[in-house]
mmCIF file of C-alpha atoms in Angstrom:
data_model
loop_
_atom_site.group_PDB
_atom_site.id
_atom_site.type_symbol
_atom_site.label_atom_id
_atom_site.label_comp_id
_atom_site.label_asym_id
_atom_site.label_seq_id
_atom_site.Cartn_x
_atom_site.Cartn_y
_atom_site.Cartn_z
ATOM 1 C CA MET A 1212 -0.003 -0.004 -0.015
ATOM 2 C CA PRO A 1213 1.473 3.412 -0.973
ATOM 3 C CA THR A 1214 2.668 5.663 1.851
ATOM 4 C CA PRO A 1215 0.291 8.615 2.436
ATOM 5 C CA PHE A 1216 1.931 11.852 1.342
ATOM 6 C CA SER A 1217 1.122 13.383 4.728
ATOM 7 C CA GLU A 1218 3.796 11.155 6.275
ATOM 8 C CA TYR A 1219 6.480 12.927 4.211
ATOM 9 C CA VAL A 1220 5.403 16.411 5.373
ATOM 10 C CA LEU A 1221 7.685 18.160 7.898
ATOM 11 C CA TYR A 1222 6.160 21.635 7.776
ATOM 12 C CA CYS A 1223 3.453 23.591 5.990
ATOM 13 C CA ASP A 1224 2.286 27.219 6.074
ATOM 14 C CA ASN A 1225 0.790 29.668 3.640
ATOM 15 C CA HIS A 1226 4.072 30.029 1.747
ATOM 16 C CA LEU A 1227 6.037 26.786 2.234
ATOM 17 C CA LEU A 1228 5.678 23.024 2.055
ATOM 18 C CA VAL A 1229 8.635 21.151 3.506
ATOM 19 C CA VAL A 1230 8.885 17.405 2.976
ATOM 20 C CA CYS A 1231 11.218 14.488 3.279
ATOM 21 C CA LYS A 1232 11.418 13.060 -0.247
ATOM 22 C CA PRO A 1233 11.585 9.275 -0.351
ATOM 23 C CA ALA A 1234 14.335 7.562 -2.292
ATOM 24 C CA GLY A 1235 13.174 6.453 -5.720
ATOM 25 C CA MET A 1236 10.656 9.239 -6.270
ATOM 26 C CA PRO A 1237 11.579 11.929 -8.826
ATOM 27 C CA SER A 1238 11.403 15.523 -7.636
ATOM 28 C CA GLN A 1239 9.248 16.365 -10.654
ATOM 29 C CA ARG A 1240 7.660 14.471 -13.507
ATOM 30 C CA ASP A 1241 10.177 12.738 -15.729
ATOM 31 C CA ARG A 1242 10.004 10.579 -18.862
ATOM 32 C CA THR A 1243 9.079 7.467 -16.865
ATOM 33 C CA GLY A 1244 5.730 8.931 -15.845
ATOM 34 C CA ASP A 1245 6.236 7.495 -12.320
ATOM 35 C CA PRO A 1246 4.643 9.317 -9.340
ATOM 36 C CA ASP A 1247 6.663 12.443 -8.561
ATOM 37 C CA LEU A 1248 7.007 14.679 -5.532
ATOM 38 C CA LEU A 1249 5.748 17.922 -7.114
ATOM 39 C CA THR A 1250 2.533 16.375 -8.480
ATOM 40 C CA ALA A 1251 1.896 14.437 -5.249
ATOM 41 C CA GLY A 1252 2.427 17.638 -3.238
ATOM 42 C CA LYS A 1253 -0.147 19.486 -5.294
ATOM 43 C CA GLY A 1254 -2.601 16.687 -4.722
ATOM 44 C CA TYR A 1255 -1.938 16.759 -1.007
ATOM 45 C CA LEU A 1256 -2.541 20.505 -0.766
ATOM 46 C CA LYS A 1257 -5.659 20.309 -2.885
ATOM 47 C CA GLU A 1258 -7.207 17.712 -0.617
ATOM 48 C CA LYS A 1259 -5.984 19.109 2.685
ATOM 49 C CA PHE A 1260 -7.250 22.603 2.061
ATOM 50 C CA ASP A 1261 -10.166 21.632 -0.194
ATOM 51 C CA LYS A 1262 -8.905 23.895 -2.969
ATOM 52 C CA PRO A 1263 -10.894 24.181 -6.184
ATOM 53 C CA GLY A 1264 -9.058 24.363 -9.509
ATOM 54 C CA ARG A 1265 -5.297 24.216 -9.899
ATOM 55 C CA VAL A 1266 -2.862 24.405 -7.003
ATOM 56 C CA PHE A 1267 0.378 26.409 -7.225
ATOM 57 C CA LEU A 1268 3.493 24.610 -5.965
ATOM 58 C CA GLY A 1269 7.001 25.298 -7.165
ATOM 59 C CA LEU A 1270 10.347 23.572 -6.784
ATOM 60 C CA ALA A 1271 13.133 25.717 -5.300
ATOM 61 C CA HIS A 1272 15.709 22.935 -5.661
ATOM 62 C CA ARG A 1273 15.902 19.227 -6.475
ATOM 63 C CA LEU A 1274 17.240 15.956 -5.174
ATOM 64 C CA ASP A 1275 18.344 13.146 -7.439
ATOM 65 C CA ARG A 1276 15.700 10.500 -7.849
ATOM 66 C CA PRO A 1277 17.593 7.674 -6.043
ATOM 67 C CA ALA A 1278 18.479 9.998 -3.094
ATOM 68 C CA SER A 1279 16.243 10.964 -0.194
ATOM 69 C CA GLY A 1280 15.892 13.919 2.132
ATOM 70 C CA VAL A 1281 14.555 17.293 3.072
ATOM 71 C CA MET A 1282 13.171 19.522 0.348
ATOM 72 C CA VAL A 1283 11.346 22.883 0.490
ATOM 73 C CA LEU A 1284 8.643 23.767 -2.034
ATOM 74 C CA ALA A 1285 7.004 27.163 -2.585
ATOM 75 C CA ARG A 1286 3.267 27.568 -2.239
ATOM 76 C CA THR A 1287 3.236 31.126 -3.729
ATOM 77 C CA SER A 1288 5.012 32.856 -6.577
ATOM 78 C CA LYS A 1289 6.551 35.332 -4.115
ATOM 79 C CA ALA A 1290 8.016 32.476 -2.070
ATOM 80 C CA ALA A 1291 9.247 30.716 -5.224
ATOM 81 C CA SER A 1292 11.084 33.857 -6.343
ATOM 82 C CA ARG A 1293 12.696 34.529 -2.983
ATOM 83 C CA LEU A 1294 13.648 30.920 -2.333
ATOM 84 C CA GLY A 1295 15.099 30.665 -5.857
ATOM 85 C CA ARG A 1296 17.318 33.671 -5.102
ATOM 86 C CA GLN A 1297 18.506 32.128 -1.848
ATOM 87 C CA PHE A 1298 19.558 28.890 -3.519
ATOM 88 C CA LEU A 1299 21.190 30.780 -6.404
ATOM 89 C CA ASP A 1300 23.132 32.954 -3.999
ATOM 90 C CA ARG A 1301 24.000 29.927 -1.808
ATOM 91 C CA ASP A 1302 22.367 31.537 1.223
ATOM 92 C CA VAL A 1303 21.014 28.143 2.373
ATOM 93 C CA GLU A 1304 22.620 25.412 4.418
ATOM 94 C CA LYS A 1305 22.353 21.823 3.216
ATOM 95 C CA GLN A 1306 23.903 18.873 4.997
ATOM 96 C CA TYR A 1307 23.872 15.289 3.833
ATOM 97 C CA VAL A 1308 24.767 11.909 5.161
ATOM 98 C CA ALA A 1309 26.222 9.311 2.843
ATOM 99 C CA LEU A 1310 27.344 5.716 3.220
ATOM 100 C CA VAL A 1311 30.382 5.235 1.022
ATOM 101 C CA GLU A 1312 32.468 2.241 0.043
ATOM 102 C CA GLY A 1313 35.750 1.589 1.712
ATOM 103 C CA SER A 1314 37.504 2.838 4.835
ATOM 104 C CA VAL A 1315 37.740 6.649 4.731
ATOM 105 C CA VAL A 1316 40.856 8.322 6.073
ATOM 106 C CA GLY A 1317 40.690 11.955 7.145
ATOM 107 C CA GLN A 1318 38.365 14.446 8.753
ATOM 108 C CA GLY A 1319 36.808 17.680 7.571
ATOM 109 C CA THR A 1320 38.416 17.600 4.168
ATOM 110 C CA THR A 1321 37.271 20.132 1.551
ATOM 111 C CA GLU A 1322 36.885 18.829 -1.989
ATOM 112 C CA ALA A 1323 36.905 21.578 -4.566
ATOM 113 C CA GLY A 1324 37.208 21.637 -8.303
ATOM 114 C CA TYR A 1325 35.310 22.102 -11.542
ATOM 115 C CA LEU A 1326 32.607 19.849 -12.977
ATOM 116 C CA LYS A 1327 30.662 19.716 -16.233
ATOM 117 C CA LYS A 1328 27.880 17.606 -17.665
ATOM 118 C CA SER A 1329 28.620 15.000 -20.287
ATOM 119 C CA GLU A 1330 26.894 12.044 -21.904
ATOM 120 C CA ARG A 1331 28.495 9.839 -19.224
ATOM 121 C CA GLY A 1332 27.102 11.941 -16.372
ATOM 122 C CA VAL A 1333 29.132 14.560 -14.544
ATOM 123 C CA VAL A 1334 32.921 14.653 -15.138
ATOM 124 C CA ALA A 1335 35.858 16.642 -13.862
ATOM 125 C CA ALA A 1336 36.683 19.799 -15.822
ATOM 126 C CA SER A 1337 39.298 22.565 -15.924
ATOM 127 C CA ARG A 1338 38.751 26.176 -14.970
ATOM 128 C CA GLY A 1339 37.668 28.142 -18.066
ATOM 129 C CA GLU A 1340 36.561 25.021 -19.900
ATOM 130 C CA GLU A 1341 33.230 25.369 -21.662
ATOM 131 C CA GLY A 1342 30.395 24.282 -19.364
ATOM 132 C CA ALA A 1343 32.672 24.034 -16.285
ATOM 133 C CA GLN A 1344 31.181 24.978 -12.917
ATOM 134 C CA TYR A 1345 33.004 25.422 -9.650
ATOM 135 C CA ALA A 1346 32.031 22.766 -7.047
ATOM 136 C CA GLU A 1347 32.950 22.653 -3.370
ATOM 137 C CA LEU A 1348 31.939 20.599 -0.362
ATOM 138 C CA ASP A 1349 33.259 19.620 3.071
ATOM 139 C CA TRP A 1350 33.034 16.067 4.389
ATOM 140 C CA GLU A 1351 33.687 14.514 7.768
ATOM 141 C CA LYS A 1352 34.022 10.872 8.732
ATOM 142 C CA VAL A 1353 31.278 9.698 11.124
ATOM 143 C CA LYS A 1354 31.850 5.980 11.603
ATOM 144 C CA GLU A 1355 33.053 2.875 9.850
ATOM 145 C CA THR A 1356 30.523 0.073 9.516
ATOM 146 C CA ALA A 1357 30.414 -3.401 8.052
ATOM 147 C CA ARG A 1358 29.151 -1.883 4.771
ATOM 148 C CA GLY A 1359 31.541 1.055 4.456
ATOM 149 C CA THR A 1360 31.941 4.448 6.044
ATOM 150 C CA ILE A 1361 29.268 6.946 7.086
ATOM 151 C CA VAL A 1362 30.289 10.525 6.187
ATOM 152 C CA ASN A 1363 28.678 13.865 6.876
ATOM 153 C CA VAL A 1364 28.717 16.237 3.872
ATOM 154 C CA ARG A 1365 28.223 19.981 3.986
ATOM 155 C CA LEU A 1366 27.385 21.195 0.486
ATOM 156 C CA LYS A 1367 28.777 24.629 -0.420
ATOM 157 C CA THR A 1368 27.696 24.611 -4.043
ATOM 158 C CA GLY A 1369 24.734 22.745 -5.537
ATOM 159 C CA ARG A 1370 25.919 21.166 -8.771
ATOM 160 C CA LYS A 1371 24.249 18.246 -10.463
ATOM 161 C CA HIS A 1372 25.574 14.966 -9.057
ATOM 162 C CA GLN A 1373 28.228 16.932 -7.178
ATOM 163 C CA ILE A 1374 28.400 14.825 -4.029
ATOM 164 C CA ARG A 1375 28.235 11.621 -5.985
ATOM 165 C CA HIS A 1376 31.075 12.658 -8.322
ATOM 166 C CA GLN A 1377 33.386 14.198 -5.742
ATOM 167 C CA LEU A 1378 33.169 11.306 -3.251
ATOM 168 C CA ALA A 1379 33.789 8.824 -6.064
ATOM 169 C CA ARG A 1380 36.741 10.851 -7.254
ATOM 170 C CA ILE A 1381 38.519 10.380 -3.925
ATOM 171 C CA GLY A 1382 37.969 6.642 -4.169
ATOM 172 C CA HIS A 1383 34.806 6.307 -2.087
ATOM 173 C CA PRO A 1384 31.689 6.057 -4.259
ATOM 174 C CA ILE A 1385 28.350 6.151 -2.506
ATOM 175 C CA VAL A 1386 26.957 2.690 -1.870
ATOM 176 C CA GLY A 1387 24.461 1.903 -4.623
ATOM 177 C CA ASP A 1388 25.848 4.492 -7.050
ATOM 178 C CA MET A 1389 26.800 2.170 -9.923
ATOM 179 C CA ARG A 1390 27.046 5.121 -12.322
ATOM 180 C CA TYR A 1391 29.993 6.516 -10.393
ATOM 181 C CA GLY A 1392 31.839 3.307 -9.612
ATOM 182 C CA ALA A 1393 30.027 1.588 -6.747
ATOM 183 C CA THR A 1394 30.432 -2.142 -6.634
ATOM 184 C CA ARG A 1395 27.196 -3.111 -4.892
ATOM 185 C CA GLU A 1396 23.549 -2.081 -4.856
ATOM 186 C CA PHE A 1397 21.644 -0.376 -2.032
ATOM 187 C CA ASP A 1398 17.884 -0.734 -1.490
ATOM 188 C CA GLY A 1399 17.140 -1.694 -5.079
ATOM 189 C CA ARG A 1400 18.214 1.088 -7.417
ATOM 190 C CA ASN A 1401 18.542 3.770 -4.733
ATOM 191 C CA LEU A 1402 21.560 5.476 -3.197
ATOM 192 C CA ALA A 1403 22.830 5.699 0.378
ATOM 193 C CA LEU A 1404 22.618 9.481 0.149
ATOM 194 C CA HIS A 1405 20.223 11.571 2.251
ATOM 195 C CA CYS A 1406 19.806 15.300 2.800
ATOM 196 C CA TYR A 1407 19.143 15.375 6.555
ATOM 197 C CA LEU A 1408 19.330 19.118 7.272
ATOM 198 C CA LEU A 1409 18.059 22.177 5.394
ATOM 199 C CA THR A 1410 18.167 25.747 6.660
ATOM 200 C CA ILE A 1411 16.677 28.732 4.777
ATOM 201 C CA ASP A 1412 15.409 32.204 5.549
ATOM 202 C CA HIS A 1413 11.629 32.142 5.522
ATOM 203 C CA PRO A 1414 10.577 34.076 2.364
ATOM 204 C CA THR A 1415 8.099 36.329 4.178
ATOM 205 C CA LEU A 1416 8.859 36.073 7.902
ATOM 206 C CA GLY A 1417 12.530 36.779 7.323
ATOM 207 C CA HIS A 1418 14.035 34.615 10.035
ATOM 208 C CA ALA A 1419 16.004 31.384 9.605
ATOM 209 C CA MET A 1420 14.153 28.068 9.755
ATOM 210 C CA SER A 1421 15.676 24.567 9.834
ATOM 211 C CA TRP A 1422 14.303 21.093 9.307
ATOM 212 C CA GLN A 1423 15.947 17.698 9.679
ATOM 213 C CA ALA A 1424 14.996 14.153 8.950
ATOM 214 C CA LEU A 1425 16.637 10.786 9.559
ATOM 215 C CA PRO A 1426 17.634 8.548 6.651
ATOM 216 C CA PRO A 1427 15.055 5.912 5.620
ATOM 217 C CA LEU A 1428 14.644 2.725 7.543
ATOM 218 C CA SER A 1429 16.387 0.917 4.663
ATOM 219 C CA TRP A 1430 19.666 2.263 6.064
ATOM 220 C CA GLY A 1431 19.379 -0.254 8.907
ATOM 221 C CA SER A 1432 21.902 0.106 11.723
ATOM 222 C CA GLU A 1433 23.666 2.999 9.938
ATOM 223 C CA ARG A 1434 20.543 5.069 10.530
ATOM 224 C CA GLU A 1435 20.929 4.799 14.290
ATOM 225 C CA ASP A 1436 24.715 5.178 14.106
ATOM 226 C CA PHE A 1437 24.183 8.517 12.406
ATOM 227 C CA ARG A 1438 21.458 9.645 14.807
ATOM 228 C CA GLU A 1439 23.771 8.937 17.750
ATOM 229 C CA TRP A 1440 26.605 10.897 16.127
ATOM 230 C CA VAL A 1441 24.453 13.959 15.531
ATOM 231 C CA ASP A 1442 22.884 13.793 19.011
ATOM 232 C CA ARG A 1443 26.333 13.729 20.604
ATOM 233 C CA GLY A 1444 27.189 16.999 18.884
ATOM 234 C CA ALA A 1445 25.213 20.174 18.110
ATOM 235 C CA ASN A 1446 21.781 18.663 17.547
ATOM 236 C CA PRO A 1447 19.916 21.208 15.413
ATOM 237 C CA GLY A 1448 16.430 20.154 16.534
ATOM 238 C CA GLU A 1449 13.837 17.430 16.605
ATOM 239 C CA TRP A 1450 14.121 14.622 14.093
ATOM 240 C CA GLY A 1451 11.366 14.403 11.481
ATOM 241 C CA GLY A 1452 10.773 12.211 8.463
ATOM 242 C CA MET A 1453 10.319 8.459 8.250
#
């Protein structure tokens, strides 16, 4: 039986809808025609608020289909414009947890470089090369497990497949990411990659708001390992999501 969309909802007001996207669901309609987050969100709002006619809901950002995590959607055109500017100007905070292959050595390393899109996915590029975009992230080792290493990732730029490419480039592809060199699957065709924390400035209230959600239950013991690591540090708030 499909999961009710209401179980994905972390927050809702007149301007925002914040959800925890499940792995395997596209952020918006794609060529497969499979159920997508944007369409499902519109249906949820239409039913919840008994709205006649069409419902406005806009994407401010996206998560890759096989990944999961916190996403914010705009319920008004004003919110969509202001959120879009925040993401464009990198005035948001996004933190991810990933389970990667191998034993990771190092803490708090910054990975920076240039990426560009190609027929093979995202590849490394040189500064000044056509289509090249600067990409930067910080990562920190959380814990080694029987399946690999849990790492915390703070995204500084939001390039397509950035985390997937940059972790694979240092020899530690995300578990399940066969496109970028992983050797084993994870939860079917999904990835062990989850956006667990998102902080934005509310588009009309003006103050910062944060939401966090644990990885899916499919993560098994690594889910609790990560929860314990966060709770030992600066816990940003109550856990949401499934």
